[in-house]
Coordinates of N, CA and C in Angstrom, one line a residue:
M602 N 171.9 -8.1 65.9 CA 170.5 -8.1 65.3 C 169.8 -9.4 65.8
I603 N 168.6 -9.2 66.5 CA 167.8 -10.2 67.0 C 166.5 -10.3 66.1
L604 N 166.2 -11.5 65.7 CA 165.0 -11.7 64.9 C 163.7 -11.7 65.8
T605 N 162.8 -10.9 65.3 CA 161.5 -10.8 66.1 C 160.3 -11.4 65.4
K606 N 160.4 -11.4 64.1 CA 159.2 -11.9 63.3 C 159.2 -13.4 63.5
Q607 N 158.0 -14.0 63.7 CA 157.8 -15.4 63.8 C 157.3 -16.0 62.5
Y608 N 157.8 -17.1 62.1 CA 157.4 -17.8 60.9 C 156.8 -19.2 61.2
R609 N 155.9 -19.6 60.4 CA 155.3 -21.0 60.6 C 156.4 -22.0 60.3
C610 N 156.4 -23.0 61.2 CA 157.4 -24.1 61.1 C 156.9 -25.0 59.9
V611 N 157.9 -25.5 59.1 CA 157.6 -26.3 58.0 C 158.3 -27.6 58.2
H612 N 157.9 -28.5 59.0 CA 158.6 -29.7 59.3 C 158.2 -30.8 58.3
S613 N 159.2 -31.7 58.0 CA 159.0 -32.8 57.2 C 158.4 -34.0 58.1
A614 N 157.9 -35.0 57.5 CA 157.2 -36.1 58.3 C 158.3 -36.8 59.2
S615 N 159.5 -36.9 58.7 CA 160.5 -37.6 59.4 C 161.3 -36.7 60.4
C616 N 160.9 -35.5 60.5 CA 161.7 -34.5 61.4 C 161.7 -35.0 62.8
Q617 N 162.8 -34.9 63.5 CA 162.9 -35.3 64.9 C 162.7 -34.1 65.9
C618 N 162.5 -32.9 65.4 CA 162.4 -31.8 66.3 C 161.0 -31.2 66.3
T619 N 160.0 -32.0 66.0 CA 158.6 -31.5 66.1 C 158.1 -31.2 67.5
K620 N 158.8 -31.8 68.5 CA 158.4 -31.6 69.9 C 159.1 -30.4 70.5
G621 N 159.8 -29.7 69.7 CA 160.5 -28.5 70.2 C 161.9 -28.4 69.6
H622 N 162.4 -27.2 69.4 CA 163.7 -27.0 68.8 C 164.2 -25.6 69.3
L623 N 165.5 -25.3 69.0 CA 166.0 -24.0 69.3 C 165.2 -22.9 68.6
S624 N 165.1 -21.8 69.2 CA 164.4 -20.7 68.5 C 165.3 -20.1 67.4
E625 N 164.7 -19.3 66.5 CA 165.5 -18.7 65.5 C 166.5 -17.7 66.1
D626 N 166.2 -17.0 67.1 CA 167.1 -16.1 67.8 C 168.4 -16.8 68.2
V627 N 168.2 -18.0 68.8 CA 169.4 -18.7 69.3 C 170.3 -19.2 68.1
I628 N 169.6 -19.7 67.1 CA 170.4 -20.2 65.9 C 171.1 -19.1 65.3
F629 N 170.4 -17.9 65.2 CA 171.1 -16.7 64.6 C 172.3 -16.4 65.3
L630 N 172.3 -16.4 66.7 CA 173.4 -16.0 67.5 C 174.6 -17.0 67.4
V631 N 174.2 -18.3 67.3 CA 175.2 -19.3 67.1 C 176.0 -19.2 65.9
F632 N 175.3 -19.0 64.7 CA 175.9 -18.8 63.5 C 176.6 -17.5 63.3
Q633 N 176.2 -16.5 64.1 CA 176.9 -15.2 64.1 C 178.3 -15.5 64.7
Q634 N 178.4 -16.3 65.8 CA 179.6 -16.6 66.4 C 180.5 -17.4 65.5
L635 N 179.9 -18.2 64.6 CA 180.6 -19.1 63.7 C 181.0 -18.3 62.4
N636 N 180.7 -17.0 62.4 CA 181.0 -16.1 61.3 C 180.3 -16.6 60.0
W637 N 179.1 -17.1 60.2 CA 178.2 -17.6 59.0 C 179.0 -18.6 58.1
N638 N 179.6 -19.6 58.8 CA 180.4 -20.6 58.0 C 179.5 -21.3 57.0
P639 N 179.8 -21.2 55.7 CA 178.9 -21.7 54.7 C 178.7 -23.3 54.7
K640 N 179.8 -24.0 55.1 CA 179.7 -25.4 55.2 C 178.7 -25.9 56.3
L641 N 178.7 -25.1 57.4 CA 177.8 -25.5 58.5 C 176.4 -25.1 58.2
I642 N 176.2 -24.0 57.4 CA 174.9 -23.6 57.0 C 174.3 -24.6 56.1
A643 N 175.1 -25.1 55.2 CA 174.7 -26.2 54.2 C 174.3 -27.5 55.0
T644 N 175.1 -27.8 56.0 CA 174.8 -29.0 56.8 C 173.5 -28.8 57.6
L645 N 173.3 -27.7 58.2 CA 172.1 -27.4 58.9 C 170.9 -27.6 58.0
S646 N 171.0 -27.1 56.7 CA 169.9 -27.2 55.8 C 169.4 -28.6 55.5
C647 N 170.3 -29.6 55.7 CA 169.9 -31.0 55.4 C 169.2 -31.6 56.5
V648 N 169.0 -31.0 57.7 CA 168.4 -31.6 58.8 C 166.9 -31.8 58.6
C649 N 166.2 -30.7 58.2 CA 164.7 -30.8 57.9 C 164.3 -29.6 57.2
K650 N 163.0 -29.6 56.8 CA 162.5 -28.5 56.0 C 162.5 -27.2 56.8
W651 N 162.3 -27.2 58.1 CA 162.3 -26.0 58.9 C 163.7 -25.4 58.9
F652 N 164.7 -26.2 59.1 CA 166.1 -25.6 59.1 C 166.5 -25.1 57.7
D653 N 166.0 -25.9 56.7 CA 166.3 -25.4 55.3 C 165.7 -24.1 55.0
D654 N 164.4 -23.9 55.5 CA 163.8 -22.6 55.3 C 164.5 -21.5 56.0
L655 N 164.9 -21.8 57.2 CA 165.6 -20.8 58.0 C 166.9 -20.4 57.4
A656 N 167.6 -21.4 56.8 CA 168.9 -21.1 56.2 C 168.7 -20.3 54.9
K657 N 167.7 -20.6 54.1 CA 167.4 -19.8 52.9 C 167.0 -18.4 53.2
R658 N 166.2 -18.2 54.2 CA 165.6 -16.9 54.5 C 166.5 -16.0 55.4
V659 N 167.4 -16.6 56.2 CA 168.1 -15.8 57.2 C 169.7 -16.0 57.1
L660 N 170.1 -17.3 57.2 CA 171.5 -17.5 57.4 C 172.3 -17.2 56.1
W661 N 171.8 -17.6 54.9 CA 172.5 -17.3 53.7 C 172.6 -15.8 53.4
K662 N 171.5 -15.2 53.8 CA 171.5 -13.7 53.7 C 172.6 -13.0 54.5
E663 N 172.7 -13.5 55.7 CA 173.8 -12.9 56.6 C 175.2 -13.3 56.1
F664 N 175.3 -14.5 55.5 CA 176.6 -14.9 54.9 C 177.0 -14.0 53.8
C665 N 176.0 -13.7 52.9 CA 176.3 -12.8 51.8 C 176.7 -11.4 52.3
R666 N 175.9 -10.9 53.3 CA 176.2 -9.6 53.8 C 177.6 -9.5 54.4
T667 N 178.0 -10.6 55.0 CA 179.4 -10.6 55.7 C 180.5 -10.8 54.6
R668 N 180.2 -11.6 53.6 CA 181.3 -11.9 52.6 C 181.5 -10.7 51.7
A669 N 180.4 -10.1 51.3 CA 180.5 -9.0 50.3 C 179.6 -7.8 50.7
P670 N 179.9 -7.1 51.8 CA 178.9 -6.1 52.3 C 178.6 -5.0 51.4
K671 N 179.6 -4.4 50.7 CA 179.3 -3.3 49.8 C 178.4 -3.7 48.6
M672 N 178.8 -4.9 48.1 CA 178.0 -5.4 47.0 C 176.6 -5.7 47.4
M673 N 176.3 -6.2 48.5 CA 175.0 -6.5 49.0 C 174.2 -5.2 49.2
V674 N 174.8 -4.2 49.8 CA 174.1 -2.9 50.0 C 173.7 -2.4 48.6
D675 N 174.6 -2.5 47.6 CA 174.2 -1.9 46.3 C 173.1 -2.8 45.7
L676 N 173.2 -4.1 45.8 CA 172.2 -4.9 45.2 C 170.8 -4.7 45.7
Q677 N 170.7 -4.2 47.0 CA 169.4 -4.0 47.7 C 169.1 -2.5 47.8
S678 N 169.9 -1.6 47.1 CA 169.7 -0.2 47.3 C 168.4 0.3 46.6
N679 N 167.7 -0.5 45.9 CA 166.4 -0.1 45.3 C 165.3 -0.3 46.2
G680 N 165.6 -0.7 47.5 CA 164.6 -0.8 48.5 C 164.1 -2.2 48.7
S681 N 164.6 -3.2 47.9 CA 164.1 -4.6 48.0 C 164.8 -5.2 49.2
H682 N 164.0 -6.1 49.8 CA 164.6 -6.9 51.0 C 165.0 -8.3 50.5
S683 N 164.9 -8.6 49.2 CA 165.3 -9.9 48.7 C 166.2 -9.7 47.5
I684 N 166.7 -10.8 47.0 CA 167.6 -10.8 45.9 C 166.9 -11.7 44.8
D685 N 167.1 -11.4 43.5 CA 166.6 -12.2 42.5 C 167.1 -13.6 42.6
G686 N 166.2 -14.6 42.5 CA 166.6 -16.0 42.8 C 166.4 -16.3 44.2
N687 N 167.5 -16.4 45.0 CA 167.4 -16.5 46.5 C 168.7 -16.3 47.1
W688 N 168.8 -16.2 48.4 CA 170.0 -15.9 49.1 C 171.0 -17.1 49.0
R689 N 170.5 -18.3 49.0 CA 171.4 -19.4 49.0 C 172.1 -19.5 47.6
A690 N 171.3 -19.2 46.5 CA 171.9 -19.2 45.2 C 173.0 -18.1 45.1
L691 N 172.8 -17.0 45.7 CA 173.8 -15.9 45.6 C 175.0 -16.3 46.5
G692 N 174.7 -16.9 47.6 CA 175.8 -17.4 48.5 C 176.7 -18.3 47.7
K693 N 176.1 -19.3 47.0 CA 176.9 -20.3 46.3 C 177.7 -19.6 45.2
L694 N 177.1 -18.6 44.5 CA 177.7 -17.9 43.4 C 179.0 -17.2 43.9
L695 N 178.9 -16.7 45.2 CA 180.1 -16.0 45.7 C 181.3 -16.9 45.9
I696 N 181.1 -18.1 46.2 CA 182.2 -19.0 46.6 C 182.4 -20.2 45.8
Y697 N 181.6 -20.4 44.7 CA 181.7 -21.6 43.9 C 181.9 -21.4 42.4
C698 N 183.0 -22.0 41.9 CA 183.3 -21.9 40.5 C 182.6 -23.2 39.9
S699 N 181.7 -23.0 39.0 CA 180.9 -24.1 38.5 C 181.6 -25.1 37.5
G700 N 182.8 -24.6 37.0 CA 183.5 -25.5 36.0 C 182.6 -25.8 34.8
C701 N 182.8 -27.0 34.2 CA 181.9 -27.3 33.1 C 181.9 -28.9 33.0
K702 N 180.8 -29.4 32.4 CA 180.7 -30.8 32.2 C 180.7 -31.1 30.7
K703 N 181.1 -32.3 30.4 CA 181.1 -32.7 28.9 C 179.7 -32.7 28.4
G704 N 179.5 -32.0 27.3 CA 178.2 -31.9 26.7 C 177.3 -30.9 27.4
G705 N 177.8 -30.1 28.2 CA 177.0 -29.1 29.0 C 176.9 -27.8 28.2
L706 N 177.0 -26.7 29.0 CA 176.9 -25.4 28.4 C 178.0 -25.0 27.4
F707 N 179.2 -25.5 27.8 CA 180.4 -25.0 27.0 C 181.1 -26.2 26.3
S708 N 181.6 -26.0 25.1 CA 182.2 -27.1 24.3 C 183.7 -27.3 24.7
C709 N 183.9 -27.8 25.9 CA 185.3 -28.1 26.3 C 185.2 -29.4 27.2
N710 N 186.4 -29.9 27.4 CA 186.5 -31.1 28.3 C 186.0 -30.8 29.7
Q711 N 185.6 -31.9 30.4 CA 185.0 -31.7 31.7 C 186.0 -31.1 32.7
I712 N 185.6 -30.1 33.4 CA 186.5 -29.5 34.4 C 185.6 -29.4 35.7
P713 N 185.9 -30.1 36.7 CA 185.0 -30.2 37.9 C 184.8 -28.8 38.5
G714 N 183.6 -28.5 39.1 CA 183.4 -27.3 39.8 C 184.1 -27.5 41.2
H715 N 184.3 -26.3 41.8 CA 185.0 -26.4 43.1 C 184.8 -25.1 43.9
F716 N 184.9 -25.1 45.2 CA 184.8 -24.0 46.0 C 186.1 -23.1 46.0
V717 N 185.9 -21.8 46.1 CA 187.1 -21.0 46.1 C 187.1 -20.2 47.4
Y718 N 188.3 -19.9 47.9 CA 188.4 -19.3 49.2 C 187.9 -17.8 49.1
R719 N 188.3 -17.1 48.1 CA 188.0 -15.7 48.0 C 188.0 -15.3 46.6
T720 N 187.0 -14.5 46.2 CA 187.0 -14.0 44.8 C 186.5 -12.5 44.8
R721 N 187.2 -11.7 44.0 CA 186.8 -10.3 43.9 C 185.7 -10.1 42.8
F722 N 184.6 -9.5 43.2 CA 183.6 -9.1 42.3 C 183.6 -7.6 42.1
S723 N 183.5 -7.2 40.8 CA 183.7 -5.8 40.5 C 182.5 -5.2 39.7
R724 N 182.0 -4.2 40.1 CA 180.9 -3.5 39.3 C 181.5 -2.8 38.1
T725 N 182.7 -2.2 38.3 CA 183.4 -1.6 37.2 C 183.7 -2.6 36.1
S726 N 184.2 -3.7 36.4 CA 184.5 -4.8 35.4 C 183.2 -5.2 34.7
G727 N 182.1 -5.2 35.5 CA 180.8 -5.6 34.9 C 180.4 -4.7 33.7
K728 N 180.8 -3.5 33.7 CA 180.5 -2.6 32.6 C 181.0 -3.1 31.3
S729 N 182.2 -3.8 31.3 CA 182.8 -4.3 30.1 C 182.1 -5.4 29.5
F730 N 181.1 -6.0 30.2 CA 180.4 -7.2 29.7 C 179.0 -6.7 29.2
L731 N 178.7 -5.4 29.2 CA 177.4 -4.9 28.8 C 177.5 -4.2 27.4
M732 N 176.5 -4.4 26.6 CA 176.4 -3.7 25.4 C 176.4 -2.2 25.7
P733 N 176.9 -1.3 24.7 CA 176.8 0.1 25.0 C 175.5 0.6 25.3
Q734 N 174.4 0.1 24.8 CA 173.0 0.5 25.0 C 172.6 0.1 26.4
C735 N 173.3 -0.8 27.1 CA 172.9 -1.3 28.4 C 173.9 -0.9 29.5
R736 N 174.7 0.1 29.3 CA 175.7 0.4 30.3 C 175.2 1.0 31.6
T737 N 173.9 1.4 31.6 CA 173.3 1.9 32.8 C 172.9 0.7 33.8
D738 N 172.9 -0.5 33.2 CA 172.6 -1.7 34.1 C 173.8 -1.8 35.1
V739 N 173.5 -2.5 36.2 CA 174.5 -2.8 37.2 C 174.8 -4.3 37.2
L740 N 176.0 -4.7 36.9 CA 176.4 -6.1 36.8 C 177.8 -6.2 37.5
Y741 N 177.8 -7.1 38.5 CA 179.0 -7.5 39.2 C 179.6 -8.8 38.6
V742 N 180.9 -8.7 38.2 CA 181.5 -9.9 37.6 C 182.8 -10.2 38.4
S743 N 183.1 -11.5 38.5 CA 184.2 -11.9 39.3 C 185.5 -11.9 38.4
D744 N 186.7 -11.9 39.0 CA 187.9 -12.2 38.3 C 187.8 -13.6 37.8
P745 N 188.5 -13.9 36.6 CA 188.4 -15.3 36.1 C 189.1 -16.3 37.0
C746 N 188.5 -17.4 37.3 CA 189.1 -18.5 38.0 C 189.9 -19.3 37.0
E747 N 191.3 -19.3 37.1 CA 192.1 -19.8 36.1 C 192.3 -21.4 36.3
H748 N 192.1 -22.1 35.2 CA 192.4 -23.5 35.1 C 193.4 -23.7 33.9
L749 N 194.7 -23.9 34.3 CA 195.8 -23.8 33.3 C 196.1 -25.2 32.7
D750 N 196.8 -25.1 31.5 CA 197.3 -26.2 30.8 C 196.3 -27.3 30.5
H751 N 195.3 -26.9 29.8 CA 194.3 -27.9 29.4 C 194.5 -28.4 27.9
G752 N 195.7 -28.8 27.7 CA 196.0 -29.4 26.3 C 195.8 -28.4 25.2
E753 N 195.1 -28.8 24.2 CA 194.8 -27.9 23.0 C 193.9 -26.7 23.4
E754 N 193.2 -26.9 24.4 CA 192.3 -25.8 24.8 C 193.0 -24.7 25.5
G755 N 194.3 -24.9 25.9 CA 195.1 -23.9 26.5 C 194.7 -23.6 28.0
D756 N 194.8 -22.3 28.4 CA 194.5 -21.9 29.7 C 193.0 -21.4 29.7
I757 N 192.2 -22.0 30.6 CA 190.8 -21.7 30.6 C 190.5 -20.9 31.9
G758 N 189.6 -19.9 31.7 CA 189.2 -19.1 32.8 C 187.7 -19.1 32.9
F759 N 187.2 -19.4 34.1 CA 185.7 -19.3 34.4 C 185.4 -18.1 35.2
F760 N 184.3 -17.4 34.8 CA 183.9 -16.2 35.6 C 182.4 -16.3 35.8
R761 N 181.9 -15.5 36.8 CA 180.5 -15.5 37.1 C 180.1 -14.1 37.6
G762 N 178.8 -13.9 37.6 CA 178.4 -12.6 38.0 C 176.9 -12.5 38.4
V763 N 176.5 -11.3 38.7 CA 175.1 -11.2 39.1 C 174.6 -9.7 38.7
F764 N 173.4 -9.6 38.1 CA 172.8 -8.3 37.8 C 172.1 -7.8 39.0
K765 N 172.0 -6.5 39.1 CA 171.1 -5.9 40.1 C 169.8 -5.6 39.3
S766 N 168.7 -6.1 40.0 CA 167.3 -5.9 39.4 C 167.3 -6.3 37.9
F767 N 167.6 -7.5 37.7 CA 167.7 -8.0 36.3 C 166.3 -7.9 35.6
S768 N 165.3 -8.1 36.3 CA 163.9 -8.1 35.7 C 163.6 -6.8 35.1
T769 N 164.2 -5.7 35.5 CA 163.9 -4.4 34.9 C 165.1 -3.8 34.1
S770 N 166.1 -4.7 33.8 CA 167.3 -4.2 33.2 C 167.1 -4.0 31.7
K771 N 168.0 -3.2 31.1 CA 168.0 -3.0 29.7 C 168.5 -4.3 28.9
S772 N 169.4 -5.0 29.6 CA 170.0 -6.2 29.0 C 168.9 -7.3 28.8
R773 N 168.0 -7.4 29.8 CA 166.9 -8.4 29.7 C 166.0 -8.0 28.6
K774 N 165.7 -6.7 28.5 CA 164.8 -6.1 27.5 C 165.4 -6.4 26.1
M775 N 166.7 -6.2 26.0 CA 167.3 -6.4 24.7 C 167.3 -7.9 24.3
L776 N 167.5 -8.8 25.2 CA 167.4 -10.2 25.0 C 166.0 -10.6 24.4
I777 N 165.0 -10.0 25.0 CA 163.6 -10.3 24.6 C 163.4 -9.7 23.2
N778 N 163.8 -8.5 23.0 CA 163.6 -7.9 21.7 C 164.3 -8.6 20.6
R779 N 165.4 -9.2 20.9 CA 166.2 -9.9 19.9 C 165.7 -11.3 19.7
G780 N 164.7 -11.7 20.5 CA 164.1 -13.0 20.3 C 165.1 -14.1 20.8
A781 N 165.9 -13.8 21.7 CA 166.9 -14.8 22.2 C 166.2 -16.1 22.8
K782 N 166.7 -17.2 22.4 CA 166.1 -18.5 22.9 C 166.8 -19.0 24.2
L783 N 166.0 -19.5 25.1 CA 166.5 -20.1 26.3 C 167.1 -21.5 26.0
H784 N 168.2 -21.8 26.7 CA 168.9 -23.1 26.4 C 167.8 -24.2 26.7
P785 N 167.8 -25.2 25.7 CA 166.7 -26.2 25.8 C 166.9 -27.2 27.0
T786 N 168.1 -27.4 27.5 CA 168.3 -28.4 28.5 C 169.0 -28.0 29.7
E787 N 170.1 -27.1 29.6 CA 170.9 -26.7 30.7 C 170.2 -25.6 31.5
V788 N 170.5 -25.6 32.8 CA 170.0 -24.5 33.7 C 171.1 -23.9 34.5
C789 N 170.8 -22.8 35.2 CA 171.8 -22.1 35.9 C 172.4 -23.0 37.0
P790 N 173.7 -23.1 37.2 CA 174.3 -23.9 38.2 C 174.0 -23.4 39.7
Y791 N 173.5 -22.2 39.8 CA 173.3 -21.5 41.1 C 171.8 -21.5 41.5
C792 N 170.9 -21.3 40.6 CA 169.5 -21.2 41.0 C 168.6 -22.1 40.2
K793 N 169.1 -22.9 39.2 CA 168.4 -23.8 38.4 C 167.4 -23.1 37.4
A794 N 167.5 -21.8 37.2 CA 166.6 -21.2 36.3 C 167.1 -21.3 34.8
K795 N 166.3 -21.1 33.9 CA 166.6 -21.2 32.4 C 167.7 -20.1 32.1
L796 N 168.4 -20.4 31.0 CA 169.6 -19.6 30.6 C 169.4 -19.0 29.2
W797 N 169.9 -17.8 29.1 CA 170.0 -17.2 27.7 C 171.5 -17.2 27.4
S798 N 171.8 -17.5 26.1 CA 173.2 -17.4 25.6 C 173.4 -16.0 25.1
M799 N 174.4 -15.3 25.7 CA 174.7 -13.9 25.3 C 175.5 -14.0 23.9
L800 N 176.2 -15.1 23.7 CA 176.9 -15.3 22.4 C 175.8 -15.4 21.3
Q801 N 174.9 -16.3 21.5 CA 173.8 -16.5 20.5 C 173.0 -15.2 20.2
A802 N 172.8 -14.4 21.3 CA 172.1 -13.1 21.1 C 173.0 -12.0 20.6
K803 N 174.2 -12.3 20.3 CA 175.2 -11.3 19.8 C 175.3 -10.1 20.8
M804 N 175.4 -10.4 22.1 CA 175.5 -9.4 23.1 C 176.7 -9.4 23.9
I805 N 177.8 -10.0 23.3 CA 179.1 -10.0 24.0 C 180.0 -8.9 23.4
P806 N 180.2 -7.8 24.0 CA 181.1 -6.7 23.5 C 182.6 -7.1 23.5
Q807 N 183.4 -6.5 22.6 CA 184.8 -6.8 22.6 C 185.5 -6.4 23.9
S808 N 184.9 -5.4 24.6 CA 185.5 -5.0 25.8 C 185.6 -6.1 26.9
A809 N 184.7 -7.1 26.8 CA 184.7 -8.2 27.7 C 186.0 -9.0 27.6
S810 N 186.5 -9.3 26.3 CA 187.7 -10.0 26.1 C 188.9 -9.2 26.6
C811 N 188.9 -7.9 26.4 CA 190.0 -7.1 26.9 C 190.0 -7.1 28.4
R812 N 188.9 -7.1 29.1 CA 188.9 -7.1 30.5 C 189.4 -8.4 31.1
L813 N 189.1 -9.5 30.4 CA 189.5 -10.8 30.9 C 190.9 -11.2 30.5
G814 N 191.5 -10.5 29.5 CA 192.8 -10.9 29.0 C 192.6 -12.2 28.2
A815 N 191.6 -12.2 27.3 CA 191.2 -13.5 26.6 C 191.3 -13.2 25.1
F816 N 191.3 -14.4 24.3 CA 191.2 -14.3 22.9 C 189.8 -13.7 22.5
D817 N 189.8 -12.9 21.5 CA 188.5 -12.2 21.2 C 187.4 -13.2 20.9
E818 N 187.6 -14.2 20.2 CA 186.6 -15.1 19.8 C 186.4 -16.3 20.7
C819 N 187.1 -16.3 21.8 CA 187.1 -17.5 22.7 C 186.5 -17.1 24.1
I820 N 185.3 -16.5 24.0 CA 184.6 -16.1 25.2 C 183.1 -16.3 25.0
E821 N 182.5 -16.8 26.1 CA 181.1 -17.1 26.0 C 180.5 -17.0 27.4
Y822 N 179.3 -16.5 27.5 CA 178.6 -16.5 28.8 C 177.1 -16.5 28.6
Y823 N 176.5 -17.0 29.7 CA 175.1 -17.1 29.8 C 174.5 -16.3 30.9
V824 N 173.3 -15.9 30.8 CA 172.6 -15.2 31.9 C 171.3 -15.9 32.1
C825 N 171.0 -16.2 33.4 CA 169.7 -16.9 33.7 C 168.6 -15.9 33.9
L826 N 167.4 -16.4 34.1 CA 166.2 -15.5 34.3 C 166.3 -14.7 35.6
N827 N 167.1 -15.2 36.5 CA 167.3 -14.4 37.8 C 168.5 -13.5 37.8
G828 N 169.2 -13.4 36.6 CA 170.3 -12.4 36.5 C 171.6 -12.9 36.9
H829 N 171.8 -14.3 37.1 CA 173.1 -14.8 37.4 C 173.8 -15.1 36.1
M830 N 175.1 -14.8 36.1 CA 175.9 -14.9 34.9 C 177.0 -16.0 35.1
V831 N 177.2 -16.9 34.1 CA 178.3 -17.9 34.2 C 178.9 -17.9 32.8
G832 N 180.3 -17.9 32.8 CA 181.0 -17.8 31.5 C 182.3 -18.5 31.5
I833 N 182.9 -18.6 30.3 CA 184.2 -19.2 30.1 C 184.9 -18.4 29.0
C834 N 186.3 -18.5 29.2 CA 187.1 -17.8 28.1 C 188.4 -18.6 28.0
T835 N 189.1 -18.4 26.9 CA 190.5 -18.9 26.8 C 191.4 -17.8 27.0
L836 N 192.3 -17.9 28.0 CA 193.1 -16.8 28.5 C 194.4 -16.7 27.6
L837 N 194.8 -15.5 27.3 CA 196.0 -15.3 26.6 C 197.2 -15.6 27.4
P838 N 198.1 -16.5 26.9 CA 199.3 -16.8 27.7 C 200.3 -15.7 27.7
L839 N 201.0 -15.6 28.8 CA 202.1 -14.6 28.9 C 203.3 -15.0 28.1
S840 N 203.8 -14.1 27.3 CA 205.1 -14.5 26.6 C 206.3 -14.2 27.6
D841 N 207.4 -14.7 27.2 CA 208.6 -14.6 28.0 C 208.9 -13.1 28.3
S842 N 208.7 -12.3 27.2 CA 209.0 -10.8 27.3 C 208.0 -10.2 28.3
E843 N 206.8 -10.6 28.3 CA 205.8 -10.0 29.2 C 206.1 -10.4 30.6
E844 N 206.5 -11.7 30.8 CA 206.9 -12.1 32.2 C 208.1 -11.4 32.7
A845 N 209.0 -11.1 31.8 CA 210.2 -10.3 32.2 C 209.8 -8.9 32.5
S846 N 208.9 -8.4 31.7 CA 208.5 -7.0 31.9 C 207.8 -6.9 33.3
E847 N 206.9 -7.9 33.6 CA 206.2 -7.9 34.9 C 207.2 -7.9 36.1
L848 N 208.3 -8.8 35.9 CA 209.3 -8.9 37.0 C 210.0 -7.6 37.2
E849 N 210.4 -6.9 36.0 CA 211.0 -5.6 36.1 C 210.2 -4.6 36.8
Q850 N 208.8 -4.6 36.5 CA 207.9 -3.7 37.1 C 207.8 -3.9 38.6
C851 N 207.8 -5.2 39.0 CA 207.7 -5.6 40.4 C 209.0 -5.1 41.2
L852 N 210.2 -5.2 40.5 CA 211.4 -4.8 41.1 C 211.4 -3.3 41.3
T853 N 210.9 -2.6 40.2 CA 210.8 -1.1 40.3 C 209.9 -0.6 41.4
D854 N 208.7 -1.3 41.5 CA 207.8 -0.9 42.6 C 208.4 -1.2 43.9
S855 N 209.2 -2.2 44.1 CA 209.8 -2.6 45.4 C 210.8 -1.5 45.7
Q856 N 211.6 -1.1 44.7 CA 212.6 0.0 45.0 C 212.0 1.3 45.4
I857 N 210.8 1.6 44.8 CA 210.1 2.8 45.1 C 209.6 2.8 46.5
C858 N 209.0 1.6 46.9 CA 208.5 1.4 48.2 C 209.5 1.5 49.3
N859 N 210.7 1.0 49.0 CA 211.8 0.9 50.0 C 212.6 2.2 50.0
G860 N 212.2 3.1 49.1 CA 212.9 4.4 49.1 C 214.3 4.4 48.4

């Protein structure tokens, strides 16, 4: 894919490339060879406003398409060429667990955010996080990122997700109809937009706890104005009998596979 559309350069006053720089086509091909490496895209964004604009508009978009191709096709299947928020925010959501800070969104001890190598996002799982009246909405949710042995808090799981066309979703309409309040201070860790508490709006179905393997009353998540979701849950620990049962099942599966 070669870019043909030309965009106005947006250089900063301190930019060193105002007398000439690589064309967008060349940069596109270079990062294509680098398999849209997110660390290098982030580094390029720090050079100047022109590179930052190119990264937001093109490079992060190709990163998302490469990392989660089926999910991206679905998110854009309504004919839109953009994503709610921006491509950089979505790219970060795909690979970054936001953790939590003391006194932030969640009432737990500070757990640093971190990058994750690979996370599975599921549209089927997303249905479990929607109220019955909103099950026609499309929501992709990640498997929980497990942070184990946090003292009295037990095993903590962080999960994240994204709505398709959130601005026209039934979930957003329900939040507005219920008079849900936006969080007064905290913002989305991915796009910096304001956040609604789904717990405060009483829009967390019991099926969400079942899907995550979490205690019923120990789950909370927020959705921002751009449809990004960030949440936390307390995971149910495996008992000795459950661990033994899983081991027996693995042995049975192995015997079947080996004939």
